[in-house]
PDB file of C-alpha atoms in Angstrom:
ATOM      1  CA  MET A   1    -205.513  56.972 -44.783  1.00  0.00           C
ATOM      2  CA  ALA A   2    -204.696  58.258 -42.542  1.00  0.00           C
ATOM      3  CA  VAL A   3    -205.688  55.388 -40.544  1.00  0.00           C
ATOM      4  CA  GLU A   4    -204.102  53.387 -42.060  1.00  0.00           C
ATOM      5  CA  SER A   5    -201.098  55.512 -42.774  1.00  0.00           C
ATOM      6  CA  GLY A   6    -200.441  55.560 -38.265  1.00  0.00           C
ATOM      7  CA  HIS A   7    -201.463  52.035 -38.127  1.00  0.00           C
ATOM      8  CA  GLY A   8    -198.186  51.053 -40.326  1.00  0.00           C
ATOM      9  CA  ILE A   9    -195.739  52.786 -38.178  1.00  0.00           C
ATOM     10  CA  GLY A  10    -197.471  51.626 -35.172  1.00  0.00           C
ATOM     11  CA  SER A  11    -196.612  48.004 -36.639  1.00  0.00           C
ATOM     12  CA  VAL A  12    -193.471  48.883 -38.057  1.00  0.00           C
ATOM     13  CA  ASP A  13    -192.231  50.170 -34.366  1.00  0.00           C
ATOM     14  CA  LEU A  14    -193.744  46.538 -33.541  1.00  0.00           C
ATOM     15  CA  GLY A  15    -191.657  44.864 -35.432  1.00  0.00           C
ATOM     16  CA  ASP A  16    -188.323  47.405 -34.882  1.00  0.00           C
ATOM     17  CA  ARG A  17    -189.017  47.016 -30.769  1.00  0.00           C
ATOM     18  CA  ALA A  18    -188.713  42.684 -31.709  1.00  0.00           C
ATOM     19  CA  ASN A  19    -185.725  43.626 -33.657  1.00  0.00           C
ATOM     20  CA  ARG A  20    -183.879  45.418 -30.485  1.00  0.00           C
ATOM     21  CA  ILE A  21    -185.224  43.377 -28.399  1.00  0.00           C
ATOM     22  CA  ARG A  22    -183.434  40.346 -29.832  1.00  0.00           C
ATOM     23  CA  ILE A  23    -180.013  42.466 -30.316  1.00  0.00           C
ATOM     24  CA  TYR A  24    -179.765  42.991 -27.000  1.00  0.00           C
ATOM     25  CA  GLN A  25    -180.674  39.370 -26.105  1.00  0.00           C
ATOM     26  CA  THR A  26    -178.123  38.530 -27.677  1.00  0.00           C
ATOM     27  CA  LEU A  27    -175.837  40.543 -26.751  1.00  0.00           C
ATOM     28  CA  VAL A  28    -176.590  39.307 -23.276  1.00  0.00           C
ATOM     29  CA  VAL A  29    -175.917  35.635 -23.994  1.00  0.00           C
ATOM     30  CA  VAL A  30    -172.549  36.502 -25.946  1.00  0.00           C
ATOM     31  CA  GLY A  31    -171.458  38.723 -23.322  1.00  0.00           C
ATOM     32  CA  LEU A  32    -172.083  35.538 -20.465  1.00  0.00           C
ATOM     33  CA  LEU A  33    -170.090  33.766 -22.917  1.00  0.00           C
ATOM     34  CA  GLY A  34    -167.512  36.073 -22.793  1.00  0.00           C
ATOM     35  CA  LEU A  35    -166.537  36.062 -18.915  1.00  0.00           C
ATOM     36  CA  ILE A  36    -166.630  32.168 -19.459  1.00  0.00           C
ATOM     37  CA  GLU A  37    -164.181  32.785 -21.470  1.00  0.00           C
ATOM     38  CA  PHE A  38    -162.570  35.649 -20.395  1.00  0.00           C
ATOM     39  CA  LEU A  39    -162.214  36.119 -16.746  1.00  0.00           C
ATOM     40  CA  PRO A  40    -160.471  32.541 -16.174  1.00  0.00           C
ATOM     41  CA  ARG A  41    -157.901  33.371 -19.411  1.00  0.00           C
ATOM     42  CA  PHE A  42    -157.060  36.953 -17.615  1.00  0.00           C
ATOM     43  CA  GLY A  43    -156.801  35.112 -14.541  1.00  0.00           C
ATOM     44  CA  LEU A  44    -159.322  37.039 -12.436  1.00  0.00           C
ATOM     45  CA  VAL A  45    -161.130  33.447 -11.914  1.00  0.00           C
ATOM     46  CA  GLU A  46    -158.917  30.836 -10.338  1.00  0.00           C
ATOM     47  CA  PRO A  47    -158.570  27.689 -13.003  1.00  0.00           C
ATOM     48  CA  THR A  48    -159.433  25.484 -10.351  1.00  0.00           C
ATOM     49  CA  THR A  49    -162.622  27.529  -9.286  1.00  0.00           C
ATOM     50  CA  LEU A  50    -163.580  27.697 -13.883  1.00  0.00           C
ATOM     51  CA  ILE A  51    -161.877  26.499 -17.134  1.00  0.00           C
ATOM     52  CA  PRO A  52    -162.905  28.921 -20.425  1.00  0.00           C
ATOM     53  CA  LEU A  53    -165.622  28.405 -22.092  1.00  0.00           C
ATOM     54  CA  THR A  54    -163.537  26.742 -25.469  1.00  0.00           C
ATOM     55  CA  GLU A  55    -162.054  24.098 -22.932  1.00  0.00           C
ATOM     56  CA  MET A  56    -165.051  23.191 -21.866  1.00  0.00           C
ATOM     57  CA  LEU A  57    -166.267  22.506 -25.413  1.00  0.00           C
ATOM     58  CA  SER A  58    -162.566  20.581 -25.591  1.00  0.00           C
ATOM     59  CA  GLU A  59    -162.926  18.416 -23.224  1.00  0.00           C
ATOM     60  CA  ILE A  60    -166.452  17.607 -24.417  1.00  0.00           C
ATOM     61  CA  VAL A  61    -164.627  16.710 -28.151  1.00  0.00           C
ATOM     62  CA  SER A  62    -162.373  14.665 -26.073  1.00  0.00           C
ATOM     63  CA  LEU A  63    -163.965  12.683 -23.480  1.00  0.00           C
ATOM     64  CA  THR A  64    -166.996  12.131 -26.271  1.00  0.00           C
ATOM     65  CA  LEU A  65    -164.272  10.706 -29.127  1.00  0.00           C
ATOM     66  CA  SER A  66    -162.297   9.031 -26.099  1.00  0.00           C
ATOM     67  CA  GLY A  67    -166.021   6.929 -25.715  1.00  0.00           C
ATOM     68  CA  GLU A  68    -165.178   8.062 -22.006  1.00  0.00           C
ATOM     69  CA  LEU A  69    -168.712  10.093 -22.098  1.00  0.00           C
ATOM     70  CA  THR A  70    -170.793   7.744 -24.190  1.00  0.00           C
ATOM     71  CA  PRO A  71    -171.909   5.151 -20.685  1.00  0.00           C
ATOM     72  CA  HIS A  72    -173.076   7.749 -19.052  1.00  0.00           C
ATOM     73  CA  ILE A  73    -174.914   9.982 -21.371  1.00  0.00           C
ATOM     74  CA  ILE A  74    -176.770   6.382 -22.385  1.00  0.00           C
ATOM     75  CA  GLN A  75    -177.242   5.758 -18.669  1.00  0.00           C
ATOM     76  CA  THR A  76    -178.914  10.068 -17.233  1.00  0.00           C
ATOM     77  CA  PHE A  77    -180.995  10.540 -21.063  1.00  0.00           C
ATOM     78  CA  THR A  78    -182.418   6.983 -21.286  1.00  0.00           C
ATOM     79  CA  ALA A  79    -184.003   8.234 -17.729  1.00  0.00           C
ATOM     80  CA  ILE A  80    -184.662  11.499 -18.704  1.00  0.00           C
ATOM     81  CA  PHE A  81    -186.407  10.192 -21.769  1.00  0.00           C
ATOM     82  CA  ALA A  82    -188.150   7.630 -20.201  1.00  0.00           C
ATOM     83  CA  ALA A  83    -189.397   9.731 -17.167  1.00  0.00           C
ATOM     84  CA  PHE A  84    -189.947  12.746 -19.780  1.00  0.00           C
ATOM     85  CA  ALA A  85    -192.107  10.120 -22.030  1.00  0.00           C
ATOM     86  CA  LEU A  86    -194.337   9.024 -18.347  1.00  0.00           C
ATOM     87  CA  GLY A  87    -194.654  12.350 -17.867  1.00  0.00           C
ATOM     88  CA  ILE A  88    -196.865  13.037 -21.004  1.00  0.00           C
ATOM     89  CA  LEU A  89    -198.524   9.385 -20.854  1.00  0.00           C
ATOM     90  CA  THR A  90    -199.908  10.483 -17.622  1.00  0.00           C
ATOM     91  CA  GLY A  91    -199.962  13.717 -17.213  1.00  0.00           C
ATOM     92  CA  ILE A  92    -201.959  14.276 -20.672  1.00  0.00           C
ATOM     93  CA  PRO A  93    -204.992  12.061 -20.146  1.00  0.00           C
ATOM     94  CA  THR A  94    -204.770  13.056 -16.058  1.00  0.00           C
ATOM     95  CA  GLY A  95    -205.220  17.092 -17.274  1.00  0.00           C
ATOM     96  CA  VAL A  96    -208.219  16.209 -19.276  1.00  0.00           C
ATOM     97  CA  LEU A  97    -209.438  14.459 -16.266  1.00  0.00           C
ATOM     98  CA  LEU A  98    -208.635  17.119 -14.487  1.00  0.00           C
ATOM     99  CA  TRP A  99    -210.472  18.960 -16.820  1.00  0.00           C
ATOM    100  CA  ARG A 100    -213.553  17.573 -17.461  1.00  0.00           C
ATOM    101  CA  TYR A 101    -214.377  16.963 -14.035  1.00  0.00           C
ATOM    102  CA  GLU A 102    -214.830  20.568 -12.738  1.00  0.00           C
ATOM    103  CA  SER A 103    -215.106  18.535  -8.428  1.00  0.00           C
ATOM    104  CA  LEU A 104    -212.481  16.345  -9.354  1.00  0.00           C
ATOM    105  CA  LYS A 105    -209.520  19.494  -9.809  1.00  0.00           C
ATOM    106  CA  ASP A 106    -211.266  21.536  -7.462  1.00  0.00           C
ATOM    107  CA  VAL A 107    -210.326  18.202  -5.080  1.00  0.00           C
ATOM    108  CA  LEU A 108    -206.461  18.770  -6.332  1.00  0.00           C
ATOM    109  CA  ASP A 109    -206.094  21.875  -7.063  1.00  0.00           C
ATOM    110  CA  PRO A 110    -204.138  22.293  -3.748  1.00  0.00           C
ATOM    111  CA  TYR A 111    -202.330  18.945  -3.770  1.00  0.00           C
ATOM    112  CA  LEU A 112    -200.623  19.893  -7.118  1.00  0.00           C
ATOM    113  CA  LEU A 113    -200.151  24.244  -6.371  1.00  0.00           C
ATOM    114  CA  THR A 114    -197.552  22.677  -3.542  1.00  0.00           C
ATOM    115  CA  TYR A 115    -196.696  19.487  -4.746  1.00  0.00           C
ATOM    116  CA  TYR A 116    -193.369  21.413  -5.408  1.00  0.00           C
ATOM    117  CA  ALA A 117    -193.365  21.817  -1.844  1.00  0.00           C
ATOM    118  CA  ILE A 118    -192.630  18.246  -1.340  1.00  0.00           C
ATOM    119  CA  PRO A 119    -188.624  16.811  -0.866  1.00  0.00           C
ATOM    120  CA  VAL A 120    -189.036  14.106  -3.441  1.00  0.00           C
ATOM    121  CA  PHE A 121    -185.689  13.041  -2.687  1.00  0.00           C
ATOM    122  CA  ALA A 122    -186.185  12.414   0.933  1.00  0.00           C
ATOM    123  CA  PHE A 123    -188.282   9.179  -0.245  1.00  0.00           C
ATOM    124  CA  TYR A 124    -185.887   7.848  -1.928  1.00  0.00           C
ATOM    125  CA  PRO A 125    -184.245   5.264   0.562  1.00  0.00           C
ATOM    126  CA  LEU A 126    -188.695   3.767  -0.113  1.00  0.00           C
ATOM    127  CA  LEU A 127    -187.756   3.503  -4.627  1.00  0.00           C
ATOM    128  CA  ILE A 128    -184.664   2.027  -3.555  1.00  0.00           C
ATOM    129  CA  ALA A 129    -186.525  -0.569  -1.738  1.00  0.00           C
ATOM    130  CA  ILE A 130    -188.915  -0.453  -4.709  1.00  0.00           C
ATOM    131  CA  PHE A 131    -187.099  -1.194  -7.392  1.00  0.00           C
ATOM    132  CA  GLY A 132    -183.359  -1.360  -6.249  1.00  0.00           C
ATOM    133  CA  LEU A 133    -180.867  -0.094  -6.871  1.00  0.00           C
ATOM    134  CA  ASN A 134    -180.592   0.433 -10.512  1.00  0.00           C
ATOM    135  CA  ILE A 135    -181.699   2.408 -12.736  1.00  0.00           C
ATOM    136  CA  MET A 136    -185.701   2.974 -11.564  1.00  0.00           C
ATOM    137  CA  PRO A 137    -185.423   4.921  -8.634  1.00  0.00           C
ATOM    138  CA  ILE A 138    -184.003   7.502 -10.690  1.00  0.00           C
ATOM    139  CA  ILE A 139    -186.676   7.140 -13.494  1.00  0.00           C
ATOM    140  CA  THR A 140    -189.521   8.077 -10.741  1.00  0.00           C
ATOM    141  CA  ILE A 141    -188.129  10.654  -9.070  1.00  0.00           C
ATOM    142  CA  ALA A 142    -187.803  12.729 -11.993  1.00  0.00           C
ATOM    143  CA  TRP A 143    -190.705  11.645 -13.696  1.00  0.00           C
ATOM    144  CA  LEU A 144    -192.844  12.732 -10.097  1.00  0.00           C
ATOM    145  CA  PHE A 145    -190.245  16.351 -11.025  1.00  0.00           C
ATOM    146  CA  SER A 146    -191.707  16.283 -14.513  1.00  0.00           C
ATOM    147  CA  VAL A 147    -195.229  15.289 -14.076  1.00  0.00           C
ATOM    148  CA  VAL A 148    -197.370  17.610 -12.056  1.00  0.00           C
ATOM    149  CA  ILE A 149    -196.278  20.657 -14.216  1.00  0.00           C
ATOM    150  CA  ILE A 150    -197.925  18.572 -18.012  1.00  0.00           C
ATOM    151  CA  ILE A 151    -201.021  17.546 -15.716  1.00  0.00           C
ATOM    152  CA  THR A 152    -201.848  21.351 -15.155  1.00  0.00           C
ATOM    153  CA  ASN A 153    -200.831  22.859 -18.216  1.00  0.00           C
ATOM    154  CA  THR A 154    -202.960  20.971 -19.728  1.00  0.00           C
ATOM    155  CA  ALA A 155    -206.119  21.326 -17.622  1.00  0.00           C
ATOM    156  CA  SER A 156    -205.317  25.046 -17.536  1.00  0.00           C
ATOM    157  CA  GLY A 157    -205.063  24.970 -21.334  1.00  0.00           C
ATOM    158  CA  LEU A 158    -208.152  23.035 -22.196  1.00  0.00           C
ATOM    159  CA  LYS A 159    -210.019  25.341 -19.322  1.00  0.00           C
ATOM    160  CA  GLU A 160    -208.378  28.614 -21.204  1.00  0.00           C
ATOM    161  CA  ILE A 161    -210.079  27.389 -24.030  1.00  0.00           C
ATOM    162  CA  PRO A 162    -212.459  30.398 -25.588  1.00  0.00           C
ATOM    163  CA  ASP A 163    -216.853  29.197 -25.213  1.00  0.00           C
ATOM    164  CA  ILE A 164    -216.646  29.616 -29.225  1.00  0.00           C
ATOM    165  CA  TYR A 165    -214.459  27.107 -30.935  1.00  0.00           C
ATOM    166  CA  PRO A 166    -217.042  24.760 -29.090  1.00  0.00           C
ATOM    167  CA  GLU A 167    -220.431  26.203 -30.093  1.00  0.00           C
ATOM    168  CA  VAL A 168    -218.560  26.545 -33.875  1.00  0.00           C
ATOM    169  CA  GLY A 169    -217.160  22.885 -32.791  1.00  0.00           C
ATOM    170  CA  LYS A 170    -221.182  21.763 -32.894  1.00  0.00           C
ATOM    171  CA  ASN A 171    -221.964  23.496 -35.367  1.00  0.00           C
ATOM    172  CA  LEU A 172    -220.677  22.099 -37.155  1.00  0.00           C
ATOM    173  CA  ASN A 173    -222.263  18.794 -35.848  1.00  0.00           C
ATOM    174  CA  LEU A 174    -218.610  16.897 -35.206  1.00  0.00           C
ATOM    175  CA  THR A 175    -217.812  14.364 -33.024  1.00  0.00           C
ATOM    176  CA  SER A 176    -216.696  14.564 -29.143  1.00  0.00           C
ATOM    177  CA  ALA A 177    -213.263  13.053 -30.494  1.00  0.00           C
ATOM    178  CA  GLN A 178    -213.367  15.188 -33.797  1.00  0.00           C
ATOM    179  CA  MET A 179    -214.167  18.135 -31.530  1.00  0.00           C
ATOM    180  CA  PHE A 180    -210.992  16.736 -29.121  1.00  0.00           C
ATOM    181  CA  ARG A 181    -208.613  16.331 -32.389  1.00  0.00           C
ATOM    182  CA  HIS A 182    -209.604  20.104 -34.193  1.00  0.00           C
ATOM    183  CA  ILE A 183    -211.030  22.469 -31.360  1.00  0.00           C
ATOM    184  CA  TYR A 184    -209.606  21.917 -28.491  1.00  0.00           C
ATOM    185  CA  LEU A 185    -205.952  20.282 -28.661  1.00  0.00           C
ATOM    186  CA  PRO A 186    -205.111  22.946 -31.150  1.00  0.00           C
ATOM    187  CA  ALA A 187    -206.599  25.816 -29.367  1.00  0.00           C
ATOM    188  CA  ALA A 188    -204.895  24.092 -26.153  1.00  0.00           C
ATOM    189  CA  THR A 189    -201.289  23.211 -27.559  1.00  0.00           C
ATOM    190  CA  PRO A 190    -199.566  27.225 -26.552  1.00  0.00           C
ATOM    191  CA  TYR A 191    -200.171  25.034 -22.480  1.00  0.00           C
ATOM    192  CA  VAL A 192    -199.777  21.870 -24.066  1.00  0.00           C
ATOM    193  CA  PHE A 193    -196.227  22.278 -25.096  1.00  0.00           C
ATOM    194  CA  THR A 194    -195.483  24.992 -22.428  1.00  0.00           C
ATOM    195  CA  GLY A 195    -195.613  21.913 -20.528  1.00  0.00           C
ATOM    196  CA  PHE A 196    -193.861  19.290 -22.522  1.00  0.00           C
ATOM    197  CA  LYS A 197    -191.602  21.882 -21.946  1.00  0.00           C
ATOM    198  CA  LEU A 198    -191.231  22.740 -18.786  1.00  0.00           C
ATOM    199  CA  GLY A 199    -191.326  17.973 -18.591  1.00  0.00           C
ATOM    200  CA  PHE A 200    -188.306  17.725 -20.000  1.00  0.00           C
ATOM    201  CA  ILE A 201    -187.074  19.932 -18.464  1.00  0.00           C
ATOM    202  CA  TYR A 202    -188.498  19.495 -14.932  1.00  0.00           C
ATOM    203  CA  ALA A 203    -188.042  15.525 -15.659  1.00  0.00           C
ATOM    204  CA  LEU A 204    -184.047  16.584 -16.772  1.00  0.00           C
ATOM    205  CA  ILE A 205    -183.147  18.246 -13.077  1.00  0.00           C
ATOM    206  CA  GLY A 206    -184.899  14.627 -11.420  1.00  0.00           C
ATOM    207  CA  THR A 207    -182.198  12.806 -13.328  1.00  0.00           C
ATOM    208  CA  VAL A 208    -179.155  14.767 -12.853  1.00  0.00           C
ATOM    209  CA  ALA A 209    -179.928  15.259  -9.064  1.00  0.00           C
ATOM    210  CA  SER A 210    -180.683  11.486  -8.841  1.00  0.00           C
ATOM    211  CA  GLU A 211    -177.987  10.243  -9.763  1.00  0.00           C
ATOM    212  CA  PHE A 212    -175.800  12.821  -7.279  1.00  0.00           C
ATOM    213  CA  ILE A 213    -177.337  10.465  -4.285  1.00  0.00           C
ATOM    214  CA  LEU A 214    -177.942   7.339  -7.029  1.00  0.00           C
ATOM    215  CA  ALA A 215    -176.374   5.990  -9.394  1.00  0.00           C
ATOM    216  CA  GLU A 216    -172.827   4.919  -9.820  1.00  0.00           C
ATOM    217  CA  ASN A 217    -173.373   6.200 -13.555  1.00  0.00           C
ATOM    218  CA  GLY A 218    -174.759   8.936 -15.308  1.00  0.00           C
ATOM    219  CA  LEU A 219    -174.032  11.910 -15.967  1.00  0.00           C
ATOM    220  CA  GLY A 220    -174.694  12.989 -13.057  1.00  0.00           C
ATOM    221  CA  TRP A 221    -172.623  11.001 -11.026  1.00  0.00           C
ATOM    222  CA  LEU A 222    -170.001  12.238 -13.441  1.00  0.00           C
ATOM    223  CA  ILE A 223    -169.799  15.895 -12.689  1.00  0.00           C
ATOM    224  CA  SER A 224    -170.216  15.543  -8.645  1.00  0.00           C
ATOM    225  CA  PHE A 225    -167.127  12.302  -8.654  1.00  0.00           C
ATOM    226  CA  SER A 226    -165.123  14.745 -10.872  1.00  0.00           C
ATOM    227  CA  TYR A 227    -165.173  17.768  -8.606  1.00  0.00           C
ATOM    228  CA  ASP A 228    -164.569  15.560  -5.685  1.00  0.00           C
ATOM    229  CA  SER A 229    -161.614  13.821  -8.077  1.00  0.00           C
ATOM    230  CA  PHE A 230    -160.375  18.154  -8.526  1.00  0.00           C
ATOM    231  CA  ASP A 231    -161.262  17.541 -12.784  1.00  0.00           C
ATOM    232  CA  VAL A 232    -162.500  20.789 -13.293  1.00  0.00           C
ATOM    233  CA  GLN A 233    -162.016  19.646 -16.711  1.00  0.00           C
ATOM    234  CA  THR A 234    -164.246  16.733 -16.829  1.00  0.00           C
ATOM    235  CA  MET A 235    -167.039  18.449 -14.666  1.00  0.00           C
ATOM    236  CA  TYR A 236    -166.928  21.482 -16.572  1.00  0.00           C
ATOM    237  CA  ALA A 237    -167.132  19.570 -19.950  1.00  0.00           C
ATOM    238  CA  SER A 238    -170.217  17.513 -18.439  1.00  0.00           C
ATOM    239  CA  MET A 239    -171.965  19.703 -17.048  1.00  0.00           C
ATOM    240  CA  LEU A 240    -171.984  22.293 -20.400  1.00  0.00           C
ATOM    241  CA  PHE A 241    -173.199  19.380 -22.380  1.00  0.00           C
ATOM    242  CA  VAL A 242    -176.091  18.734 -20.182  1.00  0.00           C
ATOM    243  CA  ILE A 243    -176.424  22.465 -20.908  1.00  0.00           C
ATOM    244  CA  LEU A 244    -176.638  22.290 -24.679  1.00  0.00           C
ATOM    245  CA  VAL A 245    -178.820  18.958 -24.339  1.00  0.00           C
ATOM    246  CA  SER A 246    -181.663  20.609 -23.179  1.00  0.00           C
ATOM    247  CA  LEU A 247    -181.096  23.438 -24.982  1.00  0.00           C
ATOM    248  CA  ALA A 248    -181.088  21.328 -28.165  1.00  0.00           C
ATOM    249  CA  VAL A 249    -184.249  19.791 -27.018  1.00  0.00           C
ATOM    250  CA  ASN A 250    -185.967  22.413 -25.781  1.00  0.00           C
ATOM    251  CA  ILE A 251    -185.828  24.877 -29.306  1.00  0.00           C
ATOM    252  CA  ALA A 252    -187.050  20.690 -30.740  1.00  0.00           C
ATOM    253  CA  LEU A 253    -190.011  20.785 -29.121  1.00  0.00           C
ATOM    254  CA  ILE A 254    -190.154  25.014 -29.954  1.00  0.00           C
ATOM    255  CA  MET A 255    -189.896  23.923 -33.683  1.00  0.00           C
ATOM    256  CA  ILE A 256    -192.580  20.967 -33.167  1.00  0.00           C
ATOM    257  CA  GLU A 257    -194.591  23.128 -31.488  1.00  0.00           C
ATOM    258  CA  ARG A 258    -194.816  26.700 -34.021  1.00  0.00           C
ATOM    259  CA  ARG A 259    -195.740  23.117 -36.602  1.00  0.00           C
ATOM    260  CA  LEU A 260    -199.062  22.486 -34.999  1.00  0.00           C
ATOM    261  CA  TYR A 261    -200.197  25.555 -34.467  1.00  0.00           C
ATOM    262  CA  ARG A 262    -199.131  26.106 -37.572  1.00  0.00           C
ATOM    263  CA  ARG A 263    -201.169  23.240 -39.001  1.00  0.00           C
ATOM    264  CA  ALA A 264    -203.697  23.721 -36.153  1.00  0.00           C
ATOM    265  CA  ARG A 265    -205.048  26.916 -37.895  1.00  0.00           C
ATOM    266  CA  THR A 266    -204.510  25.491 -41.714  1.00  0.00           C
TER     267      THR A 266
END
């Protein structure tokens, strides 16, 4: 009885700690949002430097209703999701290959580890020469940003699966395809979806940053143009819109991950 009671108290303590952490996290977010809202309203920050959060949201609504934001949204998120999809389609099979063939992984590991030290944007003149001044160089740069983290997380997730899991599959006489579907993939889901979440963020960063120098429209171009034109309202509204969509997609990926993980466990 004493052991059970102690176990219960420990569980309650862990639950209380998790609740406190969530409260502190919420307070940090609310505090930051409050600073963004009230610093410019109280004149502590120049209006040419920062505008209140409510004005940013109001400007997003205004730009959306007027249709001014629509072509930029289409341009940017077409590039982001195309690069992200390419990252998944090429990253997962490559990650599986690195997991299957240790020698290949040993050869490529040093390059993958130092990959993000490569100045990808330096290749944009070459990409323009190959594809022309269109959306393809932007997609390519965003894909180059996104794909490696998906590769490494897929390979790492499969490698970290405990040996007992494949043994269970062999005892059940599962085929290779069944093993991958019912054993390997569910066990690697947390790693793989972490790669997806980071891959999406990297695709977004690559796209928006590329639009600063390679595009004639898109949210990245609009942010840069608004900055050069001293249009602070449009600049911050565009920035906030990108952040909000990024958070929404990240939340959606987390929900999909949890659903798949629950299904795999059942």
